[in-house]
Amino acid sequence: MMQESKRRLQSEGFKCSETAEKKDALTCIIFHCNLPGPLSTRLEFSCREPSCGALEEEEEAAKLADDDYMVDPNFFDEGYSMAGSTGFKIWTGSRLLVETLAWPQNDDCERLKEIQKSISSGARLIELGSGVGVVGTYLSAIGSQVLISDLPTLVENAIDCNLLRNKKVTASIPNKLSKEDSCPSWLAPDGMQIGKGWAKSTPLDWTCPLDEQLTKDQTSSIDFIVASDVVFLASMLDSLLHTVESLFQASSSNNPSFILSFQRRDAKDGEESTMFTTVKGVISAIEERGWKLDCLAWRPVTVRKETNGVVTNDESEVFVFEIKP
């Protein structure tokens, strides 16, 4: 799986950073990342906490004092959970997924080059478990049409405001390549132009039937399903893959694939963990469904952790998989 030819070096020219910003006595994190091209146009995303593993050592990171961390205002929202609360920060897998799909490298495999070309040329995507919306917004900015989804709390309190925050990049990108001068019908009526593409948010709960939440137009012509860092808990994996299976069936005429970034996280009981999703667990669940899995890219990562005032650096890997029925 960790073939040396698939190991992805940091993309030259791609830079991220984050700063702390106070608003109405509350502190939030603003995460920045630049788009490909000579103008270094940047997207920005408002988060509740500093990112985890998404910055390189030399990039600016925000530091918060204990008093800056807010009490979760959505704790009692219906359907909200610990898994949902992690969506308000940016994780390692989002960075590698963005780099892999949006920043081509000379030694990328031929299949990855095909995917990159399609995504920058108007492909239809649905992102699952979008968090604050980094991946979906970024892919729309380089030319895709993207339906960005997560639990209602994240859509209302993170994704929608971050789409509005990045709407301004439309005018700053010259020679727009978007084939759509008006909102694509499947994202109408409130799709938003972001850079070279289009995006729309929608609430989506993986534990509920897909056809009760999305329209036929939104599910029947998908080219790619994307998700990053969405199944760190084993209990989330089955519901995610059930949702993906429903999308595979609804868009079968397009032969869509599922592109998933996943970071290996060590648990006390290793690959036999029943609480945390493992690489072995992901592969087994996919094989049980008769699907095919290919590793498009991987990267070793060092994640800084602080527990009871003790700082440690954990070595791990993050993967980008393509999964097809």
Short mmCIF file of N, CA, C and O in Angstrom, two decimals, residues 177-299:
data_model
loop_
_atom_site.label_atom_id
_atom_site.label_comp_id
_atom_site.label_asym_id
_atom_site.label_seq_id
_atom_site.Cartn_x
_atom_site.Cartn_y
_atom_site.Cartn_z
N LEU A 177 -12.35 29.60 -16.11
CA LEU A 177 -12.52 28.48 -17.02
C LEU A 177 -13.87 27.78 -16.84
O LEU A 177 -14.14 26.79 -17.50
N SER A 178 -14.69 28.25 -15.93
CA SER A 178 -15.97 27.60 -15.67
C SER A 178 -16.81 27.57 -16.94
O SER A 178 -16.95 28.55 -17.64
N LYS A 179 -17.39 26.37 -17.24
CA LYS A 179 -18.27 26.24 -18.39
C LYS A 179 -19.65 26.77 -18.09
O LYS A 179 -20.48 26.90 -18.97
N GLU A 180 -19.93 27.05 -16.84
CA GLU A 180 -21.24 27.50 -16.41
C GLU A 180 -21.21 28.98 -16.04
O GLU A 180 -20.52 29.38 -15.13
N ASP A 181 -21.96 29.78 -16.80
CA ASP A 181 -22.05 31.20 -16.47
C ASP A 181 -23.17 31.45 -15.46
O ASP A 181 -23.23 32.50 -14.84
N SER A 182 -24.06 30.49 -15.34
CA SER A 182 -25.12 30.58 -14.35
C SER A 182 -25.10 29.32 -13.51
O SER A 182 -24.49 28.31 -13.88
N CYS A 183 -25.78 29.36 -12.38
CA CYS A 183 -25.73 28.24 -11.46
C CYS A 183 -26.21 26.95 -12.11
O CYS A 183 -27.29 26.92 -12.72
N PRO A 184 -25.43 25.88 -12.03
CA PRO A 184 -25.86 24.59 -12.58
C PRO A 184 -27.19 24.16 -11.96
O PRO A 184 -27.43 24.39 -10.77
N SER A 185 -28.05 23.56 -12.76
CA SER A 185 -29.41 23.25 -12.30
C SER A 185 -29.42 22.38 -11.05
O SER A 185 -30.28 22.53 -10.18
N TRP A 186 -28.47 21.45 -10.93
CA TRP A 186 -28.51 20.52 -9.80
C TRP A 186 -28.09 21.19 -8.49
O TRP A 186 -28.32 20.64 -7.41
N LEU A 187 -27.47 22.40 -8.59
CA LEU A 187 -27.12 23.17 -7.40
C LEU A 187 -28.04 24.37 -7.20
O LEU A 187 -27.85 25.15 -6.26
N ALA A 188 -29.00 24.55 -8.11
CA ALA A 188 -29.93 25.68 -8.04
C ALA A 188 -30.94 25.44 -6.90
O ALA A 188 -31.18 24.30 -6.50
N PRO A 189 -31.53 26.50 -6.35
CA PRO A 189 -31.38 27.89 -6.81
C PRO A 189 -30.30 28.69 -6.08
O PRO A 189 -30.02 29.82 -6.46
N ASP A 190 -29.74 28.15 -5.03
CA ASP A 190 -28.86 28.98 -4.21
C ASP A 190 -27.40 28.54 -4.26
O ASP A 190 -26.64 28.79 -3.34
N GLY A 191 -26.98 27.89 -5.36
CA GLY A 191 -25.57 27.60 -5.54
C GLY A 191 -24.78 28.89 -5.64
O GLY A 191 -25.28 29.92 -6.07
N MET A 192 -23.54 28.85 -5.24
CA MET A 192 -22.71 30.04 -5.18
C MET A 192 -21.45 29.85 -6.02
O MET A 192 -20.81 28.80 -5.97
N GLN A 193 -21.12 30.86 -6.80
CA GLN A 193 -19.90 30.77 -7.61
C GLN A 193 -18.69 31.05 -6.72
O GLN A 193 -18.60 32.07 -6.05
N ILE A 194 -17.75 30.11 -6.74
CA ILE A 194 -16.51 30.23 -5.98
C ILE A 194 -15.37 30.02 -6.97
O ILE A 194 -15.18 28.93 -7.49
N GLY A 195 -14.60 31.06 -7.25
CA GLY A 195 -13.50 30.91 -8.20
C GLY A 195 -13.99 30.47 -9.55
O GLY A 195 -14.86 31.09 -10.16
N LYS A 196 -13.48 29.33 -10.04
CA LYS A 196 -13.84 28.83 -11.37
C LYS A 196 -15.03 27.89 -11.37
O LYS A 196 -15.44 27.41 -12.42
N GLY A 197 -15.57 27.59 -10.20
CA GLY A 197 -16.65 26.61 -10.13
C GLY A 197 -17.81 27.07 -9.28
O GLY A 197 -18.00 28.27 -9.03
N TRP A 198 -18.60 26.09 -8.83
CA TRP A 198 -19.82 26.37 -8.09
C TRP A 198 -19.93 25.47 -6.87
O TRP A 198 -19.45 24.33 -6.89
N ALA A 199 -20.56 25.97 -5.83
CA ALA A 199 -20.74 25.19 -4.61
C ALA A 199 -22.08 25.50 -3.98
O ALA A 199 -22.62 26.60 -4.12
N LYS A 200 -22.59 24.50 -3.28
CA LYS A 200 -23.84 24.66 -2.52
C LYS A 200 -23.73 23.78 -1.28
O LYS A 200 -23.15 22.69 -1.33
N SER A 201 -24.28 24.24 -0.18
CA SER A 201 -24.26 23.43 1.04
C SER A 201 -25.60 22.75 1.23
O SER A 201 -26.65 23.23 0.75
N THR A 202 -25.57 21.63 1.94
CA THR A 202 -26.82 20.95 2.29
C THR A 202 -26.60 20.10 3.53
O THR A 202 -25.52 19.49 3.69
N PRO A 203 -27.57 20.02 4.43
CA PRO A 203 -27.43 19.11 5.57
C PRO A 203 -27.58 17.67 5.11
O PRO A 203 -28.41 17.37 4.24
N LEU A 204 -26.79 16.77 5.69
CA LEU A 204 -26.87 15.35 5.34
C LEU A 204 -26.44 14.52 6.54
O LEU A 204 -25.31 14.66 7.02
N ASP A 205 -27.33 13.67 6.98
CA ASP A 205 -27.08 12.77 8.11
C ASP A 205 -26.95 11.36 7.55
O ASP A 205 -27.90 10.82 6.96
N TRP A 206 -25.78 10.72 7.74
CA TRP A 206 -25.54 9.40 7.16
C TRP A 206 -26.44 8.32 7.75
O TRP A 206 -26.59 7.25 7.16
N THR A 207 -27.04 8.58 8.89
CA THR A 207 -27.88 7.57 9.53
C THR A 207 -29.32 7.60 9.03
O THR A 207 -30.14 6.78 9.45
N CYS A 208 -29.62 8.54 8.14
CA CYS A 208 -30.97 8.67 7.59
C CYS A 208 -30.95 8.34 6.09
O CYS A 208 -29.93 8.53 5.43
N PRO A 209 -32.07 7.87 5.55
CA PRO A 209 -32.11 7.52 4.12
C PRO A 209 -31.74 8.70 3.22
O PRO A 209 -32.18 9.83 3.45
N LEU A 210 -30.95 8.41 2.21
CA LEU A 210 -30.46 9.46 1.32
C LEU A 210 -31.59 10.14 0.56
O LEU A 210 -31.61 11.37 0.41
N ASP A 211 -32.57 9.35 0.10
CA ASP A 211 -33.63 9.92 -0.73
C ASP A 211 -34.59 10.81 0.06
O ASP A 211 -35.42 11.50 -0.53
N GLU A 212 -34.47 10.80 1.39
CA GLU A 212 -35.28 11.70 2.20
C GLU A 212 -34.57 13.03 2.44
O GLU A 212 -35.18 13.96 3.01
N GLN A 213 -33.32 13.14 2.00
CA GLN A 213 -32.53 14.34 2.29
C GLN A 213 -32.06 15.07 1.04
O GLN A 213 -31.87 16.29 1.08
N LEU A 214 -31.83 14.33 -0.04
CA LEU A 214 -31.34 14.94 -1.28
C LEU A 214 -32.31 14.67 -2.41
O LEU A 214 -33.03 13.66 -2.41
N THR A 215 -32.31 15.56 -3.40
CA THR A 215 -33.18 15.38 -4.56
C THR A 215 -32.54 14.40 -5.54
O THR A 215 -31.34 14.10 -5.47
N LYS A 216 -33.34 13.91 -6.47
CA LYS A 216 -32.82 13.00 -7.49
C LYS A 216 -31.74 13.68 -8.31
O LYS A 216 -30.72 13.06 -8.67
N ASP A 217 -31.91 14.96 -8.62
CA ASP A 217 -30.90 15.71 -9.38
C ASP A 217 -29.56 15.75 -8.64
O ASP A 217 -28.50 15.75 -9.25
N GLN A 218 -29.61 15.79 -7.32
CA GLN A 218 -28.40 15.90 -6.52
C GLN A 218 -27.66 14.57 -6.36
O GLN A 218 -26.50 14.55 -5.97
N THR A 219 -28.32 13.47 -6.66
CA THR A 219 -27.68 12.17 -6.45
C THR A 219 -27.48 11.34 -7.71
O THR A 219 -26.74 10.37 -7.70
N SER A 220 -28.10 11.74 -8.83
CA SER A 220 -28.13 10.85 -10.00
C SER A 220 -27.02 11.07 -11.01
O SER A 220 -26.90 10.30 -11.96
N SER A 221 -26.21 12.09 -10.84
CA SER A 221 -25.19 12.34 -11.87
C SER A 221 -23.85 12.76 -11.25
O SER A 221 -23.16 13.63 -11.75
N ILE A 222 -23.49 12.11 -10.14
CA ILE A 222 -22.25 12.42 -9.42
C ILE A 222 -21.06 11.76 -10.12
O ILE A 222 -21.12 10.60 -10.50
N ASP A 223 -19.97 12.50 -10.26
CA ASP A 223 -18.73 11.93 -10.81
C ASP A 223 -17.80 11.42 -9.71
O ASP A 223 -17.15 10.39 -9.87
N PHE A 224 -17.74 12.18 -8.61
CA PHE A 224 -16.86 11.80 -7.50
C PHE A 224 -17.55 12.10 -6.17
O PHE A 224 -18.22 13.13 -6.02
N ILE A 225 -17.36 11.20 -5.22
CA ILE A 225 -17.71 11.43 -3.83
C ILE A 225 -16.39 11.63 -3.10
O ILE A 225 -15.45 10.86 -3.29
N VAL A 226 -16.27 12.68 -2.30
CA VAL A 226 -15.01 12.93 -1.59
C VAL A 226 -15.28 13.10 -0.10
O VAL A 226 -16.36 13.55 0.31
N ALA A 227 -14.30 12.70 0.70
CA ALA A 227 -14.40 12.87 2.15
C ALA A 227 -13.00 12.82 2.74
O ALA A 227 -12.13 12.10 2.24
N SER A 228 -12.78 13.59 3.80
CA SER A 228 -11.47 13.59 4.44
C SER A 228 -11.62 13.54 5.95
O SER A 228 -12.42 14.29 6.53
N ASP A 229 -10.86 12.63 6.57
CA ASP A 229 -10.83 12.52 8.04
C ASP A 229 -12.21 12.45 8.66
O ASP A 229 -12.54 13.17 9.59
N VAL A 230 -13.04 11.55 8.14
CA VAL A 230 -14.43 11.51 8.60
C VAL A 230 -14.78 10.26 9.42
O VAL A 230 -15.89 10.17 9.94
N VAL A 231 -13.87 9.29 9.52
CA VAL A 231 -14.24 8.04 10.18
C VAL A 231 -13.21 7.61 11.22
O VAL A 231 -12.78 6.48 11.26
N PHE A 232 -12.80 8.54 12.09
CA PHE A 232 -11.84 8.15 13.11
C PHE A 232 -12.46 7.21 14.14
O PHE A 232 -11.77 6.43 14.78
N LEU A 233 -13.80 7.26 14.29
CA LEU A 233 -14.50 6.33 15.17
C LEU A 233 -15.06 5.18 14.34
O LEU A 233 -15.68 5.40 13.30
N ALA A 234 -14.86 3.96 14.81
CA ALA A 234 -15.31 2.77 14.08
C ALA A 234 -16.81 2.80 13.84
O ALA A 234 -17.30 2.31 12.82
N SER A 235 -17.56 3.38 14.79
CA SER A 235 -19.02 3.41 14.67
C SER A 235 -19.49 4.24 13.48
O SER A 235 -20.64 4.11 13.04
N MET A 236 -18.64 5.10 12.94
CA MET A 236 -19.02 5.96 11.83
C MET A 236 -18.83 5.30 10.47
O MET A 236 -19.40 5.73 9.47
N LEU A 237 -18.01 4.25 10.41
CA LEU A 237 -17.60 3.69 9.13
C LEU A 237 -18.77 3.06 8.38
O LEU A 237 -18.95 3.31 7.18
N ASP A 238 -19.58 2.26 9.05
CA ASP A 238 -20.69 1.60 8.36
C ASP A 238 -21.69 2.59 7.79
O ASP A 238 -22.16 2.43 6.65
N SER A 239 -22.04 3.62 8.59
CA SER A 239 -23.02 4.59 8.09
C SER A 239 -22.45 5.39 6.92
O SER A 239 -23.16 5.72 5.97
N LEU A 240 -21.15 5.71 6.96
CA LEU A 240 -20.52 6.40 5.84
C LEU A 240 -20.59 5.54 4.58
O LEU A 240 -21.03 6.00 3.51
N LEU A 241 -20.17 4.29 4.69
CA LEU A 241 -20.13 3.43 3.51
C LEU A 241 -21.53 3.10 3.00
O LEU A 241 -21.73 2.90 1.79
N HIS A 242 -22.52 3.06 3.89
CA HIS A 242 -23.90 2.86 3.44
C HIS A 242 -24.36 4.06 2.61
O HIS A 242 -25.02 3.89 1.57
N THR A 243 -23.98 5.27 3.04
CA THR A 243 -24.32 6.47 2.27
C THR A 243 -23.62 6.46 0.92
O THR A 243 -24.21 6.79 -0.12
N VAL A 244 -22.33 6.09 0.92
CA VAL A 244 -21.58 5.99 -0.33
C VAL A 244 -22.22 4.97 -1.27
O VAL A 244 -22.36 5.21 -2.48
N GLU A 245 -22.64 3.84 -0.72
CA GLU A 245 -23.28 2.80 -1.55
C GLU A 245 -24.55 3.33 -2.20
O GLU A 245 -24.83 3.06 -3.38
N SER A 246 -25.33 4.10 -1.45
CA SER A 246 -26.55 4.69 -2.00
C SER A 246 -26.22 5.65 -3.15
O SER A 246 -26.93 5.69 -4.16
N LEU A 247 -25.14 6.41 -3.00
CA LEU A 247 -24.73 7.33 -4.07
C LEU A 247 -24.19 6.57 -5.28
O LEU A 247 -24.44 6.95 -6.42
N PHE A 248 -23.45 5.48 -5.04
CA PHE A 248 -22.99 4.63 -6.14
C PHE A 248 -24.18 4.16 -6.97
O PHE A 248 -24.16 4.18 -8.20
N GLN A 249 -25.22 3.71 -6.30
CA GLN A 249 -26.39 3.18 -6.99
C GLN A 249 -27.16 4.27 -7.73
O GLN A 249 -27.58 4.09 -8.88
N ALA A 250 -27.32 5.43 -7.07
CA ALA A 250 -28.08 6.52 -7.68
C ALA A 250 -27.38 7.10 -8.90
O ALA A 250 -28.03 7.57 -9.84
N SER A 251 -26.04 7.07 -8.90
CA SER A 251 -25.26 7.65 -10.01
C SER A 251 -24.55 6.56 -10.81
O SER A 251 -23.50 6.81 -11.41
N SER A 252 -25.12 5.36 -10.86
CA SER A 252 -24.44 4.23 -11.49
C SER A 252 -24.10 4.49 -12.96
O SER A 252 -23.09 3.98 -13.47
N SER A 253 -24.91 5.29 -13.63
CA SER A 253 -24.63 5.57 -15.05
C SER A 253 -23.36 6.38 -15.23
O SER A 253 -22.77 6.39 -16.32
N ASN A 254 -22.91 7.09 -14.18
CA ASN A 254 -21.68 7.89 -14.25
C ASN A 254 -20.45 7.12 -13.78
O ASN A 254 -19.33 7.63 -13.87
N ASN A 255 -20.68 5.93 -13.21
CA ASN A 255 -19.58 5.12 -12.66
C ASN A 255 -18.71 5.96 -11.73
O ASN A 255 -17.50 6.07 -11.91
N PRO A 256 -19.31 6.53 -10.67
CA PRO A 256 -18.54 7.43 -9.79
C PRO A 256 -17.55 6.66 -8.92
O PRO A 256 -17.67 5.45 -8.74
N SER A 257 -16.57 7.36 -8.40
CA SER A 257 -15.65 6.77 -7.43
C SER A 257 -15.66 7.61 -6.16
O SER A 257 -16.06 8.78 -6.17
N PHE A 258 -15.23 6.98 -5.10
CA PHE A 258 -15.18 7.60 -3.78
C PHE A 258 -13.72 7.84 -3.42
O PHE A 258 -12.92 6.92 -3.37
N ILE A 259 -13.37 9.11 -3.20
CA ILE A 259 -12.00 9.46 -2.87
C ILE A 259 -11.96 9.86 -1.40
O ILE A 259 -12.58 10.85 -0.99
N LEU A 260 -11.23 9.08 -0.62
CA LEU A 260 -11.23 9.22 0.83
C LEU A 260 -9.82 9.43 1.33
O LEU A 260 -8.90 8.67 1.00
N SER A 261 -9.62 10.47 2.14
CA SER A 261 -8.34 10.61 2.85
C SER A 261 -8.54 10.08 4.27
O SER A 261 -9.59 10.28 4.89
N PHE A 262 -7.51 9.40 4.76
CA PHE A 262 -7.63 8.73 6.05
C PHE A 262 -6.27 8.71 6.73
O PHE A 262 -5.28 8.27 6.14
N GLN A 263 -6.21 9.18 7.96
CA GLN A 263 -4.96 9.16 8.72
C GLN A 263 -4.94 7.97 9.67
O GLN A 263 -5.91 7.70 10.36
N ARG A 264 -3.83 7.24 9.65
CA ARG A 264 -3.67 6.17 10.62
C ARG A 264 -3.51 6.78 12.01
O ARG A 264 -2.68 7.64 12.22
N ARG A 265 -4.34 6.34 12.92
CA ARG A 265 -4.27 6.81 14.31
C ARG A 265 -4.08 5.61 15.21
O ARG A 265 -4.88 4.68 15.21
N ASP A 266 -3.02 5.63 15.97
CA ASP A 266 -2.71 4.51 16.85
C ASP A 266 -3.66 4.48 18.04
O ASP A 266 -3.97 5.51 18.63
N ALA A 267 -4.10 3.30 18.36
CA ALA A 267 -4.89 3.08 19.58
C ALA A 267 -4.14 2.08 20.45
O ALA A 267 -3.25 1.39 19.98
N LYS A 268 -4.52 2.02 21.71
CA LYS A 268 -3.81 1.12 22.63
C LYS A 268 -3.85 -0.33 22.14
O LYS A 268 -2.91 -1.09 22.33
N ASP A 269 -4.97 -0.70 21.49
CA ASP A 269 -5.07 -2.07 21.00
C ASP A 269 -4.78 -2.18 19.51
O ASP A 269 -5.17 -3.14 18.86
N GLY A 270 -4.11 -1.17 18.93
CA GLY A 270 -3.60 -1.23 17.57
C GLY A 270 -4.67 -1.53 16.54
O GLY A 270 -5.79 -1.03 16.61
N GLU A 271 -4.32 -2.38 15.55
CA GLU A 271 -5.23 -2.68 14.46
C GLU A 271 -6.46 -3.46 14.92
O GLU A 271 -7.40 -3.63 14.15
N GLU A 272 -6.45 -3.95 16.14
CA GLU A 272 -7.60 -4.70 16.65
C GLU A 272 -8.57 -3.79 17.40
O GLU A 272 -9.51 -4.28 18.05
N SER A 273 -8.36 -2.49 17.36
CA SER A 273 -9.20 -1.56 18.10
C SER A 273 -10.66 -1.70 17.68
O SER A 273 -10.99 -1.82 16.50
N THR A 274 -11.56 -1.69 18.66
CA THR A 274 -12.99 -1.72 18.38
C THR A 274 -13.61 -0.33 18.45
O THR A 274 -14.75 -0.14 18.01
N MET A 275 -12.88 0.64 18.97
CA MET A 275 -13.40 2.00 19.10
C MET A 275 -12.97 2.89 17.94
O MET A 275 -13.76 3.64 17.37
N PHE A 276 -11.67 2.80 17.56
CA PHE A 276 -11.14 3.68 16.54
C PHE A 276 -10.98 2.94 15.20
O PHE A 276 -10.59 1.77 15.17
N THR A 277 -11.29 3.63 14.12
CA THR A 277 -11.14 3.04 12.80
C THR A 277 -9.67 2.89 12.46
O THR A 277 -8.89 3.83 12.64
N THR A 278 -9.30 1.74 11.96
CA THR A 278 -7.92 1.47 11.59
C THR A 278 -7.82 1.31 10.07
O THR A 278 -8.84 1.13 9.38
N VAL A 279 -6.60 1.35 9.55
CA VAL A 279 -6.41 1.12 8.12
C VAL A 279 -6.94 -0.26 7.74
O VAL A 279 -7.64 -0.43 6.73
N LYS A 280 -6.63 -1.25 8.58
CA LYS A 280 -7.12 -2.60 8.33
C LYS A 280 -8.64 -2.63 8.33
O LYS A 280 -9.27 -3.32 7.49
N GLY A 281 -9.25 -1.88 9.23
CA GLY A 281 -10.71 -1.84 9.30
C GLY A 281 -11.34 -1.23 8.06
O GLY A 281 -12.38 -1.71 7.58
N VAL A 282 -10.74 -0.17 7.54
CA VAL A 282 -11.25 0.47 6.33
C VAL A 282 -11.17 -0.51 5.15
O VAL A 282 -12.13 -0.71 4.40
N ILE A 283 -10.01 -1.13 4.98
CA ILE A 283 -9.81 -2.05 3.86
C ILE A 283 -10.76 -3.24 3.96
O ILE A 283 -11.38 -3.64 2.96
N SER A 284 -10.92 -3.79 5.16
CA SER A 284 -11.81 -4.94 5.34
C SER A 284 -13.26 -4.59 5.01
O SER A 284 -13.97 -5.36 4.35
N ALA A 285 -13.70 -3.41 5.48
CA ALA A 285 -15.09 -3.00 5.23
C ALA A 285 -15.35 -2.80 3.74
O ALA A 285 -16.45 -3.10 3.25
N ILE A 286 -14.36 -2.31 3.03
CA ILE A 286 -14.51 -2.09 1.59
C ILE A 286 -14.52 -3.42 0.84
O ILE A 286 -15.34 -3.66 -0.05
N GLU A 287 -13.63 -4.32 1.23
CA GLU A 287 -13.57 -5.64 0.58
C GLU A 287 -14.83 -6.45 0.84
O GLU A 287 -15.28 -7.19 -0.03
N GLU A 288 -15.41 -6.30 2.02
CA GLU A 288 -16.65 -7.01 2.34
C GLU A 288 -17.78 -6.61 1.41
O GLU A 288 -18.70 -7.40 1.15
N ARG A 289 -17.75 -5.40 0.90
CA ARG A 289 -18.77 -4.93 -0.03
C ARG A 289 -18.44 -5.27 -1.48
O ARG A 289 -19.19 -4.93 -2.39
N GLY A 290 -17.29 -5.89 -1.69
CA GLY A 290 -16.90 -6.25 -3.05
C GLY A 290 -16.37 -5.07 -3.85
O GLY A 290 -16.30 -5.14 -5.08
N TRP A 291 -15.99 -4.00 -3.17
CA TRP A 291 -15.47 -2.83 -3.86
C TRP A 291 -13.96 -2.94 -4.04
O TRP A 291 -13.29 -3.74 -3.38
N LYS A 292 -13.44 -2.10 -4.93
CA LYS A 292 -12.00 -2.08 -5.19
C LYS A 292 -11.38 -0.83 -4.57
O LYS A 292 -12.00 0.24 -4.56
N LEU A 293 -10.18 -0.98 -4.05
CA LEU A 293 -9.50 0.14 -3.40
C LEU A 293 -8.10 0.29 -3.97
O LEU A 293 -7.38 -0.70 -4.15
N ASP A 294 -7.72 1.54 -4.27
CA ASP A 294 -6.37 1.82 -4.74
C ASP A 294 -5.84 3.03 -3.98
O ASP A 294 -6.58 3.99 -3.73
N CYS A 295 -4.58 2.98 -3.58
CA CYS A 295 -3.96 4.12 -2.91
C CYS A 295 -3.41 5.07 -3.97
O CYS A 295 -2.52 4.71 -4.75
N LEU A 296 -3.95 6.29 -4.02
CA LEU A 296 -3.50 7.29 -4.98
C LEU A 296 -2.27 8.04 -4.47
O LEU A 296 -1.43 8.48 -5.26
N ALA A 297 -2.19 8.21 -3.15
CA ALA A 297 -1.08 8.97 -2.56
C ALA A 297 -1.03 8.68 -1.07
O ALA A 297 -2.04 8.29 -0.46
N TRP A 298 0.13 8.87 -0.47
CA TRP A 298 0.27 8.79 0.97
C TRP A 298 1.44 9.68 1.38
O TRP A 298 2.27 10.06 0.56
N ARG A 299 1.46 9.99 2.66
CA ARG A 299 2.52 10.88 3.17
C ARG A 299 2.74 10.60 4.66
O ARG A 299 1.76 10.47 5.40
#
